Coordinates of N, CA and C in Angstrom, one line a residue:
M1 N 65.2 -15.8 132.5 CA 65.2 -15.8 131.0 C 64.2 -14.7 130.7
N2 N 64.7 -13.9 129.7 CA 63.9 -12.9 129.1 C 63.3 -13.4 127.7
Y3 N 62.1 -13.9 127.8 CA 61.6 -14.5 126.6 C 61.2 -13.5 125.5
K4 N 61.2 -12.2 125.9 CA 60.9 -11.1 124.8 C 62.1 -11.0 123.8
K5 N 63.3 -11.5 124.3 CA 64.5 -11.4 123.4 C 64.6 -12.6 122.5
L6 N 63.8 -13.7 122.7 CA 63.9 -14.9 122.0 C 62.9 -15.1 120.8
D7 N 63.3 -15.7 119.7 CA 62.3 -15.9 118.7 C 61.5 -17.2 119.1
T8 N 60.4 -17.4 118.4 CA 59.5 -18.4 118.8 C 60.1 -19.9 118.6
A9 N 61.0 -20.1 117.6 CA 61.6 -21.3 117.4 C 62.6 -21.7 118.5
L10 N 63.3 -20.6 119.0 CA 64.2 -20.8 120.0 C 63.5 -21.2 121.3
A11 N 62.5 -20.4 121.7 CA 61.7 -20.7 122.9 C 61.2 -22.0 122.9
M12 N 60.7 -22.5 121.7 CA 60.3 -24.0 121.7 C 61.3 -25.0 121.8
A13 N 62.5 -24.6 121.1 CA 63.7 -25.5 121.2 C 64.2 -25.6 122.7
L14 N 64.1 -24.6 123.4 CA 64.6 -24.6 124.8 C 63.7 -25.5 125.7
N15 N 62.4 -25.6 125.4 CA 61.5 -26.5 126.1 C 61.8 -27.9 125.8
E16 N 62.5 -28.3 124.8 CA 62.8 -29.6 124.4 C 64.2 -30.0 124.8
V17 N 65.0 -29.1 125.5 CA 66.4 -29.5 125.8 C 66.4 -30.4 127.0
Q18 N 67.1 -31.4 127.0 CA 67.2 -32.4 128.1 C 68.3 -32.0 129.1
D19 N 69.4 -31.6 128.6 CA 70.5 -31.2 129.5 C 70.8 -29.7 129.3
S20 N 70.6 -28.9 130.3 CA 70.7 -27.4 130.2 C 72.1 -27.0 130.0
E21 N 73.1 -27.9 130.2 CA 74.5 -27.5 130.1 C 75.1 -27.9 128.8
E22 N 74.4 -28.7 128.0 CA 74.9 -29.2 126.8 C 74.8 -28.1 125.6
Q23 N 75.8 -27.9 124.9 CA 75.9 -26.9 123.9 C 75.2 -27.5 122.6
S24 N 73.9 -27.2 122.5 CA 73.2 -27.9 121.4 C 72.3 -27.0 120.6
L25 N 72.4 -25.6 120.9 CA 71.5 -24.7 120.3 C 72.3 -23.7 119.4
V26 N 72.2 -23.8 118.1 CA 72.9 -22.9 117.2 C 72.1 -21.6 117.1
V27 N 72.7 -20.5 117.4 CA 71.9 -19.3 117.5 C 72.7 -18.1 116.9
F28 N 71.8 -17.1 116.5 CA 72.3 -15.8 116.1 C 72.1 -14.8 117.2
I29 N 73.1 -14.1 117.7 CA 73.0 -13.1 118.8 C 73.0 -11.7 118.2
H30 N 72.0 -11.0 118.3 CA 72.0 -9.6 117.9 C 72.2 -8.7 119.1
T31 N 73.3 -7.9 119.0 CA 73.7 -7.0 120.1 C 73.5 -5.6 119.8
E32 N 73.8 -4.7 120.7 CA 73.9 -3.2 120.4 C 75.0 -3.0 119.4
P33 N 74.9 -2.0 118.6 CA 75.9 -1.7 117.5 C 77.3 -2.0 117.9
V34 N 77.8 -1.5 119.0 CA 79.3 -1.8 119.3 C 79.3 -2.3 120.8
P35 N 79.4 -3.6 120.9 CA 79.5 -4.2 122.4 C 80.7 -3.6 123.0
D36 N 80.5 -3.2 124.3 CA 81.8 -2.7 125.0 C 82.7 -3.8 125.5
A37 N 83.8 -3.5 126.1 CA 84.9 -4.6 126.5 C 84.2 -5.6 127.4
K38 N 83.3 -5.2 128.3 CA 82.7 -6.1 129.3 C 81.9 -7.1 128.5
A39 N 81.0 -6.6 127.6 CA 80.2 -7.4 126.8 C 80.9 -8.4 125.9
T40 N 82.0 -7.9 125.3 CA 82.9 -8.7 124.5 C 83.5 -9.9 125.3
A41 N 83.9 -9.6 126.5 CA 84.5 -10.5 127.4 C 83.5 -11.6 127.8
F42 N 82.2 -11.1 128.0 CA 81.1 -12.1 128.4 C 80.9 -13.0 127.3
L43 N 80.7 -12.4 126.0 CA 80.5 -13.3 124.8 C 81.6 -14.3 124.7
E44 N 82.8 -13.9 124.8 CA 84.0 -14.8 124.6 C 84.0 -15.9 125.7
S45 N 83.6 -15.6 126.9 CA 83.5 -16.5 128.0 C 82.6 -17.7 127.6
L46 N 81.5 -17.4 126.8 CA 80.5 -18.4 126.4 C 81.0 -19.1 125.1
G47 N 82.2 -18.8 124.6 CA 82.7 -19.4 123.4 C 82.4 -18.7 122.1
V48 N 81.8 -17.5 122.2 CA 81.4 -16.8 121.0 C 82.7 -16.1 120.4
N49 N 82.9 -16.3 119.0 CA 84.0 -15.6 118.3 C 83.5 -14.3 118.0
V50 N 84.0 -13.3 118.7 CA 83.6 -11.8 118.5 C 84.5 -11.2 117.5
T51 N 83.9 -10.6 116.6 CA 84.6 -9.8 115.5 C 84.3 -8.3 115.7
K52 N 85.4 -7.5 115.8 CA 85.2 -6.1 116.0 C 84.4 -5.4 114.9
G53 N 83.5 -4.5 115.3 CA 82.7 -3.9 114.3 C 81.4 -4.6 114.0
R54 N 81.2 -5.8 114.5 CA 80.0 -6.5 114.2 C 79.0 -6.4 115.3
D55 N 77.7 -6.6 115.0 CA 76.6 -6.6 116.0 C 75.8 -7.9 116.0
V56 N 76.2 -8.9 115.1 CA 75.4 -10.1 115.0 C 76.5 -11.2 115.0
F57 N 76.3 -12.2 116.0 CA 77.3 -13.2 116.2 C 76.6 -14.6 116.1
T58 N 77.3 -15.5 115.7 CA 76.7 -16.9 115.7 C 77.5 -17.8 116.8
A59 N 76.8 -18.7 117.4 CA 77.4 -19.5 118.4 C 76.5 -20.7 118.6
T60 N 77.1 -21.8 119.2 CA 76.5 -22.9 119.6 C 76.5 -22.9 121.2
L61 N 75.3 -22.7 121.7 CA 75.2 -22.5 123.2 C 74.4 -23.5 123.9
S62 N 74.5 -23.5 125.1 CA 73.6 -24.3 126.1 C 72.4 -23.5 126.4
A63 N 71.4 -24.2 126.9 CA 70.2 -23.4 127.3 C 70.5 -22.5 128.5
N64 N 71.4 -22.8 129.4 CA 71.8 -22.0 130.5 C 72.5 -20.7 129.9
A65 N 73.4 -20.9 128.9 CA 74.0 -19.7 128.3 C 73.0 -18.8 127.6
V66 N 72.0 -19.4 126.9 CA 71.0 -18.6 126.2 C 70.3 -17.7 127.3
S67 N 70.0 -18.4 128.4 CA 69.3 -17.7 129.5 C 70.1 -16.5 130.1
Q68 N 71.3 -16.7 130.2 CA 72.3 -15.7 130.8 C 72.3 -14.6 129.7
L69 N 72.5 -14.9 128.5 CA 72.6 -13.9 127.4 C 71.2 -13.1 127.4
S70 N 70.1 -13.7 127.5 CA 68.9 -13.0 127.3 C 68.7 -11.9 128.4
E71 N 69.4 -12.0 129.5 CA 69.3 -11.1 130.6 C 70.2 -9.9 130.5
Q72 N 71.1 -9.9 129.5 CA 72.0 -8.8 129.3 C 71.4 -7.7 128.6
P73 N 71.6 -6.5 129.1 CA 70.9 -5.3 128.6 C 71.4 -4.9 127.1
W74 N 72.6 -5.3 126.7 CA 73.1 -5.1 125.4 C 72.7 -6.1 124.4
V75 N 72.1 -7.2 124.8 CA 71.6 -8.1 123.9 C 70.2 -7.6 123.4
Q76 N 69.9 -7.6 122.1 CA 68.8 -7.1 121.6 C 67.8 -8.3 121.3
Y77 N 68.4 -9.4 120.7 CA 67.6 -10.5 120.2 C 68.4 -11.7 120.0
I78 N 67.8 -12.9 120.3 CA 68.5 -14.2 120.0 C 67.6 -15.0 119.2
R79 N 68.1 -15.5 118.1 CA 67.3 -16.3 117.2 C 68.0 -17.6 116.9
L80 N 67.1 -18.6 116.8 CA 67.6 -20.0 116.5 C 68.0 -20.1 115.1
S81 N 69.1 -20.6 114.7 CA 69.5 -20.9 113.3 C 68.6 -22.0 112.8
Q82 N 68.2 -21.9 111.5 CA 67.4 -22.9 110.9 C 68.3 -23.9 110.2
K83 N 67.8 -25.2 110.3 CA 68.7 -26.2 109.6 C 68.4 -26.1 108.1
L84 N 69.5 -26.1 107.3 CA 69.4 -25.9 105.8 C 69.0 -27.3 105.3
R85 N 68.2 -27.2 104.2 CA 67.8 -28.4 103.5 C 68.5 -28.5 102.1
S86 N 68.9 -29.7 101.8 CA 69.5 -30.0 100.6 C 68.7 -29.7 99.4
L87 N 69.3 -29.1 98.3 CA 68.5 -28.8 97.1 C 68.5 -30.0 96.1
D88 N 69.4 -31.0 96.4 CA 69.3 -32.1 95.6 C 68.0 -32.9 95.7
K89 N 67.4 -33.3 94.6 CA 66.2 -34.1 94.7 C 66.5 -35.5 94.0
E90 N 67.2 -36.2 94.8 CA 67.5 -37.6 94.3 C 66.7 -38.6 95.0

């Protein structure tokens, strides 16, 4: 695992994961500007919906998948998605 590519919230969430195979982490994956075909195939194998011309992708991944992604040279950064709070004040 390359912790330099993970934000603090994601690193902390990884420490709390019970099952490293369970897809429980909603993340933003920042890649090089144009991922090549091999990188695209790797992302798709993890269940990431790859849109041509984009370099930021969202996905729900397991801790093992985050670890594999962090080791890829074309991945620049992986950030945990924050849970949104309701604006209703009832």
